[in-house]
């Protein structure tokens, strides 16, 4: 039994990505770098918004909602700034390994497009167990539950950002810059989840975990 996380990608975003991939596979002489940087930025933002909207749902009456919105906006702004910039350096042939890597993460089911990544079965089980404890009213489980969410999200960061980044073989300066951006943005999101773990009651925390469980699927 394998477990994977399935995150929606808008159909028009996927269509743009598929067109760029076709151009690259057909050996187009027209540079695809700017177009690819733009579409990857949108894909990343669509994934981030789904993952971190969990910080905003069901807690409109909490004062920290505004703070969470600021954190999410900071992350999205960094992605929109650095994703196109990082890809713009490369010729078409250098982009092919990245596009092929990412194409393997995409699945289409009944005209719905998903970006997917696998997670360890033990981690998936720990998330489910934590969800059950929250549902049973265990107030002590809140911090652990949100810490587990952070683990699941960070596996996604590795599969969908850190690993594909290696395909481009950046020079030292650019690689160091991007590593700094990745560290900064993930730290912002993870610290926000950690802080929420000290502020929420178990019902709202349970809603958060259940929200994320909807993305996780067991596969034979």
CSV table of C-alpha atoms in Angstrom, one decimal:
chain,number,residue,atom,x,y,z
A,1,UNK,CA,0.0,0.0,0.0
A,2,UNK,CA,1.4,3.4,-1.1
A,3,UNK,CA,0.2,6.8,-0.1
A,4,UNK,CA,0.4,10.0,-2.2
A,5,UNK,CA,-0.8,13.6,-1.9
A,6,UNK,CA,-3.0,14.9,-4.8
A,7,UNK,CA,-3.2,18.6,-5.3
A,8,UNK,CA,-5.3,20.3,-8.0
A,9,UNK,CA,-3.8,22.1,-10.9
A,10,UNK,CA,-6.1,24.4,-13.0
A,11,UNK,CA,-6.8,23.0,-16.4
A,12,UNK,CA,-5.6,26.1,-18.3
A,13,UNK,CA,-2.3,26.1,-16.3
A,14,UNK,CA,-1.8,22.4,-17.2
A,15,UNK,CA,-2.6,23.2,-20.8
A,16,UNK,CA,0.1,25.9,-20.9
A,17,UNK,CA,2.6,23.4,-19.3
A,18,UNK,CA,1.7,20.7,-21.8
A,19,UNK,CA,2.1,23.1,-24.8
A,20,UNK,CA,5.6,24.1,-23.5
A,21,UNK,CA,6.5,20.4,-23.1
A,22,UNK,CA,5.4,19.7,-26.7
A,23,UNK,CA,7.5,22.6,-28.0
A,24,UNK,CA,10.5,21.3,-26.1
A,25,UNK,CA,10.0,17.7,-27.3
A,26,UNK,CA,9.6,18.8,-30.9
A,27,UNK,CA,12.9,20.8,-30.7
A,28,UNK,CA,11.4,24.2,-31.1
A,29,UNK,CA,14.0,27.0,-31.7
A,30,UNK,CA,11.9,29.5,-29.8
A,31,UNK,CA,13.0,30.0,-26.2
A,32,UNK,CA,10.5,28.4,-23.8
A,33,UNK,CA,12.3,29.7,-20.6
A,34,UNK,CA,10.1,32.7,-19.9
A,35,UNK,CA,6.8,30.9,-20.7
A,36,UNK,CA,7.9,27.9,-18.5
A,37,UNK,CA,9.0,30.2,-15.6
A,38,UNK,CA,5.6,31.8,-15.7
A,39,UNK,CA,3.6,28.6,-15.8
A,40,UNK,CA,5.7,26.9,-13.1
A,41,UNK,CA,5.2,30.0,-10.9
A,42,UNK,CA,1.4,29.6,-11.3
A,43,UNK,CA,1.5,25.9,-10.6
A,44,UNK,CA,3.5,26.5,-7.5
A,45,UNK,CA,1.1,29.2,-6.3
A,46,UNK,CA,-1.9,26.9,-6.9
A,47,UNK,CA,-0.3,24.2,-4.8
A,48,UNK,CA,0.7,26.6,-2.0
A,49,UNK,CA,-2.7,28.2,-1.8
A,50,UNK,CA,-4.3,24.8,-1.4
A,51,UNK,CA,-1.8,23.6,1.2
A,52,UNK,CA,-1.8,26.8,3.3
A,53,UNK,CA,-5.5,27.9,2.9
A,54,UNK,CA,-5.8,25.5,5.8
A,55,UNK,CA,-4.4,28.4,7.9
A,56,UNK,CA,-7.4,30.6,6.9
A,57,UNK,CA,-10.4,28.2,6.7
A,58,UNK,CA,-12.7,27.8,9.7
A,59,UNK,CA,-11.0,30.4,11.9
A,60,UNK,CA,-12.3,33.7,10.7
A,61,UNK,CA,-13.1,34.6,14.3
A,62,UNK,CA,-9.4,34.1,15.3
A,63,UNK,CA,-7.3,37.3,15.4
A,64,UNK,CA,-4.4,35.5,13.8
A,65,UNK,CA,-6.2,35.0,10.5
A,66,UNK,CA,-4.8,38.3,9.2
A,67,UNK,CA,-1.3,37.3,10.2
A,68,UNK,CA,-1.7,34.0,8.3
A,69,UNK,CA,-2.8,35.9,5.2
A,70,UNK,CA,0.3,38.0,5.4
A,71,UNK,CA,2.5,34.9,5.6
A,72,UNK,CA,0.9,33.3,2.7
A,73,UNK,CA,1.2,36.5,0.6
A,74,UNK,CA,4.9,36.7,1.4
A,75,UNK,CA,5.4,33.1,0.2
A,76,UNK,CA,3.4,33.6,-3.0
A,77,UNK,CA,5.3,36.9,-3.8
A,78,UNK,CA,8.6,35.1,-3.3
A,79,UNK,CA,7.6,32.3,-5.7
A,80,UNK,CA,6.3,34.7,-8.3
A,81,UNK,CA,9.6,36.7,-8.1
A,82,UNK,CA,12.1,33.9,-8.1
A,83,UNK,CA,10.6,31.1,-10.1
A,84,UNK,CA,10.5,32.9,-13.4
A,85,UNK,CA,13.9,34.5,-12.7
A,86,UNK,CA,15.6,31.1,-12.0
A,87,UNK,CA,14.2,29.4,-15.1
A,88,UNK,CA,15.0,32.4,-17.4
A,89,UNK,CA,18.7,31.5,-17.5
A,90,UNK,CA,18.3,28.3,-19.5
A,91,UNK,CA,18.2,27.2,-23.1
A,92,UNK,CA,15.5,24.8,-24.2
A,93,UNK,CA,17.6,21.7,-24.1
A,94,UNK,CA,18.6,22.5,-20.5
A,95,UNK,CA,14.9,22.7,-19.6
A,96,UNK,CA,13.9,19.3,-20.8
A,97,UNK,CA,15.0,17.3,-17.7
A,98,UNK,CA,13.0,19.6,-15.4
A,99,UNK,CA,9.9,19.4,-17.6
A,100,UNK,CA,10.1,15.6,-17.8
A,101,UNK,CA,10.6,15.3,-14.1
A,102,UNK,CA,7.5,17.5,-13.4
A,103,UNK,CA,5.4,15.8,-16.0
A,104,UNK,CA,5.8,12.5,-14.1
A,105,UNK,CA,4.2,14.2,-11.0
A,106,UNK,CA,1.0,15.1,-13.0
A,107,UNK,CA,-2.0,12.9,-13.2
A,108,UNK,CA,-5.3,13.4,-15.0
A,109,UNK,CA,-8.5,11.8,-13.7
A,110,UNK,CA,-11.9,12.6,-15.2
A,111,UNK,CA,-10.6,15.8,-16.6
A,112,UNK,CA,-9.2,16.9,-13.2
A,113,UNK,CA,-5.5,17.5,-13.1
A,114,UNK,CA,-3.4,16.7,-10.1
A,115,UNK,CA,0.2,17.3,-9.1
A,116,UNK,CA,1.2,14.4,-6.9
A,117,UNK,CA,3.9,13.3,-4.5
A,118,UNK,CA,4.4,10.1,-2.5
A,119,UNK,CA,4.7,10.1,1.3
A,120,UNK,CA,5.9,7.4,3.6
A,121,UNK,CA,3.2,5.0,4.8
A,122,UNK,CA,4.2,5.4,8.4
A,123,UNK,CA,3.9,9.2,8.2
A,124,UNK,CA,0.4,8.8,6.6
A,125,UNK,CA,-0.6,6.5,9.4
A,126,UNK,CA,0.6,9.0,12.1
A,127,UNK,CA,-1.5,11.7,10.5
A,128,UNK,CA,-4.6,9.6,10.5
A,129,UNK,CA,-4.0,8.5,14.1
A,130,UNK,CA,-3.5,12.1,15.1
A,131,UNK,CA,-6.8,13.0,13.4
A,132,UNK,CA,-8.6,10.4,15.3
A,133,UNK,CA,-7.2,11.7,18.6
A,134,UNK,CA,-8.3,15.2,17.8
A,135,UNK,CA,-11.7,14.0,16.8
A,136,UNK,CA,-11.9,12.3,20.2
A,137,UNK,CA,-11.2,15.7,21.9
A,138,UNK,CA,-7.6,15.2,22.8
A,139,UNK,CA,-6.4,18.8,23.3
A,140,UNK,CA,-2.8,17.6,23.9
A,141,UNK,CA,-2.6,16.4,20.3
A,142,UNK,CA,-2.9,19.8,18.6
A,143,UNK,CA,0.8,20.6,18.4
A,144,UNK,CA,1.7,17.2,17.3
A,145,UNK,CA,-1.0,17.2,14.6
A,146,UNK,CA,0.3,20.4,13.1
A,147,UNK,CA,3.9,19.2,13.3
A,148,UNK,CA,2.9,16.2,11.3
A,149,UNK,CA,1.2,18.4,8.7
A,150,UNK,CA,4.5,20.3,8.4
A,151,UNK,CA,6.3,17.0,7.7
A,152,UNK,CA,3.8,16.0,5.0
A,153,UNK,CA,4.2,19.5,3.4
A,154,UNK,CA,8.0,19.4,3.6
A,155,UNK,CA,8.0,16.0,1.7
A,156,UNK,CA,6.1,17.8,-1.0
A,157,UNK,CA,8.6,20.7,-1.0
A,158,UNK,CA,11.4,18.1,-1.5
A,159,UNK,CA,9.6,16.2,-4.4
A,160,UNK,CA,8.2,19.2,-6.2
A,161,UNK,CA,10.9,21.9,-5.6
A,162,UNK,CA,14.2,20.7,-4.1
A,163,UNK,CA,14.6,17.6,-6.4
A,164,UNK,CA,13.4,19.2,-9.7
A,165,UNK,CA,15.7,22.2,-8.9
A,166,UNK,CA,18.7,19.8,-9.2
A,167,UNK,CA,17.7,19.0,-12.8
A,168,UNK,CA,18.7,22.5,-13.8
A,169,UNK,CA,22.2,22.3,-12.3
A,170,UNK,CA,22.4,26.0,-11.3
A,171,UNK,CA,25.7,27.7,-10.7
A,172,UNK,CA,26.8,28.2,-7.1
A,173,UNK,CA,25.5,31.8,-6.7
A,174,UNK,CA,22.0,31.1,-8.2
A,175,UNK,CA,21.7,27.8,-6.3
A,176,UNK,CA,22.6,29.5,-3.0
A,177,UNK,CA,20.1,32.3,-3.7
A,178,UNK,CA,17.3,29.8,-4.4
A,179,UNK,CA,18.2,27.6,-1.4
A,180,UNK,CA,17.9,30.7,0.7
A,181,UNK,CA,14.5,31.6,-0.8
A,182,UNK,CA,13.2,28.0,-0.3
A,183,UNK,CA,14.4,28.0,3.3
A,184,UNK,CA,12.9,31.4,4.0
A,185,UNK,CA,9.5,30.6,2.6
A,186,UNK,CA,9.1,27.2,4.1
A,187,UNK,CA,10.3,28.6,7.5
A,188,UNK,CA,7.6,31.2,7.3
A,189,UNK,CA,4.9,28.7,6.6
A,190,UNK,CA,6.1,26.1,9.2
A,191,UNK,CA,6.5,28.6,11.9
A,192,UNK,CA,2.9,29.8,11.3
A,193,UNK,CA,1.6,26.3,11.6
A,194,UNK,CA,3.7,25.8,14.8
A,195,UNK,CA,2.3,29.0,16.3
A,196,UNK,CA,-1.3,28.0,15.4
A,197,UNK,CA,-0.6,24.8,17.4
A,198,UNK,CA,-0.5,26.9,20.5
A,199,UNK,CA,-3.6,29.0,19.7
A,200,UNK,CA,-6.3,26.7,18.4
A,201,UNK,CA,-8.8,24.5,20.1
A,202,UNK,CA,-9.0,20.8,19.1
A,203,UNK,CA,-12.1,21.3,17.0
A,204,UNK,CA,-10.5,23.8,14.6
A,205,UNK,CA,-7.2,21.8,14.6
A,206,UNK,CA,-9.2,18.7,13.7
A,207,UNK,CA,-10.8,20.6,10.8
A,208,UNK,CA,-7.3,21.5,9.6
A,209,UNK,CA,-6.1,17.9,9.7
A,210,UNK,CA,-9.2,16.5,8.1
A,211,UNK,CA,-8.9,19.1,5.3
A,212,UNK,CA,-5.4,17.9,4.5
A,213,UNK,CA,-6.4,14.2,4.8
A,214,UNK,CA,-8.7,14.8,1.8
A,215,UNK,CA,-5.5,15.3,-0.3
A,216,UNK,CA,-4.0,12.0,0.8
A,217,UNK,CA,-4.9,8.7,-1.0
A,218,UNK,CA,-3.9,5.2,-0.4
A,219,UNK,CA,-2.9,3.3,-3.5
A,220,UNK,CA,-2.4,-0.4,-4.1
